[in-house]
XYZ file of N, CA and C in Angstrom:
426
model
N 0.839 -1.155 0.000
C 0.000 0.000 0.000
C 0.897 1.235 0.000
N 0.772 2.100 -0.967
C 1.604 3.284 -1.073
C 0.784 4.521 -0.704
N 1.371 5.356 0.137
C 0.754 6.613 0.522
C 1.604 7.732 -0.048
N 1.002 8.897 -0.219
C 1.799 10.036 -0.641
C 2.632 10.553 0.526
N 2.243 10.218 1.739
C 2.971 10.632 2.927
C 4.136 9.670 3.188
N 5.271 10.191 3.646
C 6.400 9.306 3.954
C 6.033 8.273 5.022
N 6.698 7.132 4.932
C 6.397 6.029 5.850
C 7.634 5.640 6.632
N 7.403 5.055 7.787
C 8.464 4.457 8.585
C 8.278 2.953 8.469
N 9.342 2.239 8.087
C 9.261 0.796 7.873
C 10.271 0.075 8.755
N 9.823 -1.034 9.323
C 10.710 -1.899 10.103
C 10.489 -3.335 9.649
N 11.580 -4.059 9.462
C 11.491 -5.468 9.101
C 11.141 -6.277 10.333
N 10.359 -7.316 10.131
C 9.973 -8.170 11.241
C 9.567 -9.541 10.758
N 9.148 -10.347 11.705
C 8.717 -11.715 11.423
C 7.383 -11.942 12.104
N 6.450 -12.551 11.391
C 5.152 -12.874 11.970
C 5.358 -13.945 13.034
N 4.897 -13.653 14.251
C 5.031 -14.585 15.369
C 3.780 -15.438 15.501
N 2.614 -14.784 15.411
C 1.359 -15.528 15.519
C 0.295 -14.848 14.674
N -0.687 -15.644 14.295
C -1.790 -15.165 13.476
C -3.080 -15.589 14.143
N -3.947 -14.621 14.413
C -5.275 -14.939 14.936
C -6.304 -14.429 13.930
N -7.552 -14.577 14.281
C -8.612 -14.191 13.359
C -8.594 -12.691 13.071
N -8.244 -11.882 14.079
C -8.346 -10.436 13.920
C -7.017 -9.696 13.876
N -5.915 -10.340 14.285
C -4.651 -9.615 14.301
C -3.454 -10.519 14.054
N -2.391 -9.865 13.643
C -1.090 -10.513 13.507
C -0.210 -9.982 14.620
N 0.659 -10.811 15.147
C 1.679 -10.338 16.075
C 3.006 -10.474 15.348
N 3.702 -9.332 15.240
C 4.945 -9.272 14.481
C 6.074 -8.906 15.423
N 7.165 -9.679 15.356
C 8.349 -9.390 16.165
C 9.285 -8.513 15.351
N 9.666 -7.383 15.952
C 10.587 -6.445 15.312
C 11.846 -6.397 16.156
N 12.985 -6.552 15.503
C 14.271 -6.474 16.196
C 14.936 -5.139 15.872
N 15.839 -4.711 16.748
C 16.575 -3.467 16.518
C 17.354 -3.575 15.213
N 17.363 -2.510 14.459
C 18.037 -2.477 13.172
C 19.545 -2.311 13.365
N 20.372 -2.917 12.505
C 21.821 -2.721 12.610
C 22.223 -1.258 12.433
N 21.434 -0.500 11.693
C 21.743 0.913 11.472
C 21.534 1.743 12.727
N 20.877 1.184 13.725
C 20.630 1.936 14.948
C 21.926 2.315 15.649
N 22.966 1.523 15.488
C 24.235 1.801 16.165
C 24.822 3.133 15.725
N 24.589 3.531 14.491
C 25.139 4.775 13.994
C 24.170 5.940 14.022
N 22.973 5.719 14.508
C 21.944 6.758 14.493
C 22.142 7.722 15.664
N 21.953 9.006 15.411
C 22.102 10.019 16.452
C 20.972 9.974 17.470
N 19.806 9.470 17.083
C 18.644 9.454 17.975
C 18.489 8.136 18.713
N 19.486 7.264 18.677
C 19.337 5.929 19.260
C 19.068 5.948 20.758
N 19.523 6.989 21.460
C 19.339 7.018 22.908
C 17.889 7.277 23.309
N 17.083 7.855 22.450
C 15.696 8.123 22.788
C 14.705 7.289 21.977
N 15.216 6.560 21.007
C 14.335 5.786 20.136
C 14.015 4.438 20.760
N 12.756 4.060 20.761
C 12.365 2.775 21.320
C 12.811 1.590 20.492
N 13.120 1.809 19.216
C 13.511 0.703 18.348
C 14.959 0.293 18.550
N 15.747 1.110 19.239
C 17.171 0.838 19.334
C 17.583 0.192 20.645
N 16.657 -0.303 21.411
C 16.992 -0.829 22.735
C 17.719 -2.166 22.661
N 17.872 -2.733 21.482
C 18.604 -3.974 21.329
C 17.758 -5.208 21.574
N 16.562 -5.027 22.002
C 15.694 -6.163 22.245
C 14.577 -6.169 21.209
N 13.952 -7.310 21.070
C 12.862 -7.388 20.106
C 11.577 -6.913 20.755
N 10.658 -6.468 19.925
C 9.346 -6.007 20.379
C 8.279 -6.726 19.562
N 7.182 -7.018 20.219
C 6.042 -7.637 19.543
C 5.019 -6.543 19.279
N 4.666 -6.371 18.023
C 3.706 -5.348 17.605
C 2.425 -6.040 17.146
N 1.284 -5.726 17.764
C 0.018 -6.259 17.244
C -0.456 -5.417 16.058
N -0.839 -6.068 14.978
C -1.277 -5.393 13.768
C -2.657 -5.933 13.416
N -3.619 -5.026 13.229
C -4.967 -5.441 12.845
C -4.895 -6.126 11.497
N -5.528 -7.269 11.398
C -5.430 -8.097 10.202
C -6.367 -7.591 9.118
N -5.781 -7.314 7.957
C -6.563 -6.864 6.799
C -6.191 -7.656 5.552
N -5.768 -8.880 5.752
C -5.303 -9.668 4.604
C -6.303 -10.768 4.290
N -5.983 -11.535 3.266
C -6.867 -12.615 2.840
C -6.415 -13.970 3.387
N -5.689 -13.963 4.476
C -5.247 -15.215 5.084
C -3.920 -15.712 4.579
N -3.134 -14.837 3.962
C -1.875 -15.287 3.379
C -0.701 -15.258 4.357
N -0.849 -14.615 5.500
C 0.255 -14.541 6.458
C 0.290 -15.784 7.340
N 1.489 -16.291 7.555
C 1.720 -17.465 8.403
C 2.832 -17.142 9.394
N 2.844 -17.774 10.554
C 3.964 -17.572 11.484
C 5.291 -17.891 10.792
N 6.271 -17.019 11.023
C 7.584 -17.180 10.406
C 7.768 -16.383 9.131
N 6.690 -15.832 8.565
C 6.800 -15.041 7.333
C 7.560 -13.740 7.598
N 8.516 -13.389 6.726
C 9.177 -12.085 6.861
C 8.250 -10.987 6.337
N 8.110 -9.911 7.093
C 7.215 -8.817 6.712
C 7.882 -7.481 7.026
N 7.279 -6.424 6.516
C 7.641 -5.071 6.895
C 6.437 -4.452 7.585
N 6.657 -3.894 8.768
C 5.608 -3.174 9.487
C 5.734 -1.711 9.100
N 4.625 -1.115 8.709
C 4.634 0.240 8.166
C 3.709 1.126 8.986
N 4.193 2.335 9.295
C 3.373 3.351 9.941
C 3.667 4.672 9.242
N 2.663 5.511 9.109
C 2.885 6.817 8.477
C 3.789 7.660 9.360
N 4.641 8.457 8.747
C 5.606 9.261 9.489
C 4.915 10.228 10.446
N 3.776 10.773 10.066
C 3.065 11.711 10.948
C 2.624 11.013 12.235
N 2.284 9.725 12.154
C 1.921 8.988 13.361
C 3.147 8.758 14.239
N 4.311 8.598 13.621
C 5.541 8.482 14.395
C 5.839 9.771 15.145
N 5.643 10.908 14.485
C 5.847 12.194 15.140
C 4.842 12.392 16.276
N 3.619 11.933 16.061
C 2.596 12.026 17.108
C 3.015 11.213 18.334
N 3.580 10.037 18.115
C 4.033 9.205 19.227
C 5.170 9.877 19.988
N 6.109 10.493 19.272
C 7.216 11.202 19.927
C 6.674 12.381 20.725
N 5.715 13.087 20.177
C 5.107 14.215 20.879
C 4.468 13.766 22.193
N 3.679 12.700 22.123
C 2.979 12.214 23.310
C 3.944 11.645 24.340
N 4.940 10.911 23.898
C 5.819 10.195 24.826
C 6.953 11.046 25.388
N 7.437 12.028 24.630
C 8.636 12.748 25.060
C 8.436 14.256 25.201
N 7.828 14.896 24.217
C 7.775 16.352 24.206
C 6.774 16.903 25.211
N 5.576 16.340 25.287
C 4.585 16.818 26.256
C 5.082 16.658 27.691
N 5.633 15.496 28.084
C 6.129 15.414 29.468
C 7.296 16.364 29.745
N 8.151 16.588 28.758
C 9.239 17.547 28.945
C 8.675 18.946 29.166
N 7.672 19.309 28.385
C 7.019 20.614 28.536
C 6.392 20.735 29.926
N 5.692 19.697 30.374
C 5.085 19.709 31.714
C 6.160 19.901 32.776
N 7.233 19.156 32.663
C 8.327 19.240 33.632
C 8.921 20.647 33.669
N 9.215 21.211 32.513
C 9.821 22.542 32.475
C 8.893 23.621 33.007
N 7.632 23.571 32.617
C 6.675 24.575 33.095
C 6.544 24.499 34.611
N 6.432 23.293 35.144
C 6.295 23.157 36.590
C 7.572 23.550 37.331
N 8.727 23.222 36.779
C 9.978 23.623 37.419
C 10.143 25.143 37.452
N 9.546 25.818 36.482
C 9.645 27.270 36.443
C 8.546 27.974 37.242
N 7.394 27.327 37.407
C 6.289 28.001 38.103
C 6.140 27.598 39.571
N 6.448 26.373 39.918
C 6.272 25.957 41.316
C 7.122 26.741 42.313
N 8.309 27.223 41.952
C 9.055 28.032 42.927
C 8.332 29.322 43.340
N 7.373 29.779 42.552
C 6.582 30.947 42.949
C 5.661 30.634 44.121
N 5.309 29.356 44.282
C 4.387 28.954 45.333
C 5.079 28.258 46.506
N 6.207 27.627 46.247
C 6.938 26.893 47.277
C 8.394 27.355 47.276
N 8.919 27.627 48.438
C 10.322 28.036 48.525
C 11.261 26.836 48.590
N 10.743 25.711 48.981
C 11.556 24.512 49.139
C 11.811 23.883 47.767
N 13.070 23.749 47.401
C 13.416 23.183 46.093
C 13.079 21.700 45.993
N 13.119 20.998 47.114
C 12.786 19.576 47.118
C 11.308 19.395 46.761
N 10.459 20.224 47.321
C 9.020 20.161 47.011
C 8.794 20.479 45.542
N 9.497 21.479 45.037
C 9.366 21.859 43.632
C 9.789 20.708 42.715
N 10.937 20.119 42.992
C 11.432 19.026 42.151
C 10.552 17.796 42.213
N 10.187 17.404 43.432
C 9.330 16.219 43.578
C 7.932 16.463 43.017
N 7.422 17.671 43.176
C 6.111 17.999 42.604
C 6.131 17.918 41.090
N 7.190 18.437 40.485
C 7.311 18.386 39.027
C 7.395 16.947 38.537
N 8.230 16.158 39.189
C 8.342 14.748 38.809
C 7.046 13.996 39.058
N 6.345 14.351 40.124
C 5.061 13.720 40.417
C 4.028 13.975 39.334
N 3.997 15.198 38.834
C 3.042 15.504 37.766
C 3.390 14.773 36.475
N 4.674 14.631 36.199
C 5.083 13.871 35.005
C 4.703 12.401 35.189
N 4.911 11.869 36.389
C 4.506 10.486 36.670
C 2.996 10.331 36.520
N 2.230 11.319 36.987
C 0.777 11.292 36.828
C 0.395 11.305 35.349
N 1.113 12.090 34.548
C 0.862 12.125 33.108
C 1.037 10.733 32.498
N 2.132 10.053 32.864
C 2.373 8.714 32.325
C 1.344 7.705 32.835
N 0.867 7.874 34.064
C -0.195 6.997 34.567
C -1.489 7.193 33.783
N -1.800 8.437 33.459
C -2.993 8.715 32.646
C -2.830 8.102 31.254
N -1.626 8.219 30.674
C -1.378 7.580 29.374
C -1.583 6.067 29.457
N -1.068 5.452 30.525
C -1.228 4.012 30.687
C -2.695 3.644 30.849
N -3.449 4.478 31.548
C -4.876 4.207 31.774
C -5.661 4.227 30.458
N -5.282 5.147 29.573
C -5.989 5.294 28.302
C -5.194 4.693 27.143
N -4.394 3.675 27.430
C -3.546 3.030 26.428
C -4.348 2.514 25.237
N -5.469 1.863 25.499
C -6.259 1.297 24.399
C -6.773 2.388 23.470
N -7.226 3.489 24.039
C -7.723 4.586 23.216
C -6.583 5.203 22.401
N -5.405 5.337 23.015
C -4.254 5.863 22.289
C -3.809 4.917 21.182
N -3.774 3.633 21.477
C -3.349 2.650 20.471
C -4.261 2.637 19.263
N -5.542 2.923 19.466
C -6.465 2.920 18.336
C -6.170 4.059 17.366
N -5.418 5.069 17.802
C -5.059 6.178 16.933
C -3.840 5.906 16.068
N -3.178 4.773 16.288
C -1.988 4.405 15.512
C -2.313 3.194 14.674
N -2.143 3.329 13.366
C -2.483 2.253 12.443
C -1.227 1.680 11.801
N -0.952 0.430 12.101
C 0.159 -0.283 11.493
C -0.375 -1.128 10.352
N 0.396 -1.224 9.297
C 0.067 -2.144 8.204
C 1.285 -3.036 7.970
N 1.057 -4.154 7.320
C 2.169 -5.063 7.031
C 2.188 -5.404 5.543
N 3.398 -5.618 5.041
C 3.599 -6.101 3.675
C 4.578 -7.261 3.745
N 4.306 -8.287 2.948
C 5.244 -9.405 2.875
C 6.506 -8.973 2.164
N 7.635 -9.486 2.632
C 8.901 -9.265 1.938
C 9.366 -10.597 1.371
N 10.166 -10.530 0.374
C 10.628 -11.772 -0.264
C 11.999 -12.150 0.212
């Protein structure tokens, strides 16, 4: 499936096939070692990840098949925004504003970290709703 929008592609292997979804294992790419963003990228952790992909095929995928998992680049940017940029913004705003209300730096620091932790807890609570906003597709590779 070709889009006019740029895509992010990762090679993987089909691990399991069910009626409604495929589970694809993606391993860190060898190019990750030379990438400048490897320290913040989830794909470069050196471990494999299992990605659930909603099944839209005619039954041609089997466990062990080599595939490419594809996501639109704008969805990748959305994930970076949600996971990294928004919490950084929350942390910075709170670190700059809480000292106006509290003189104790420990309270300011712990309060800022607490709000970031609360943000991640809210993300975890609404994980299913967030996941529905990201659409992965798969293509067989030869």
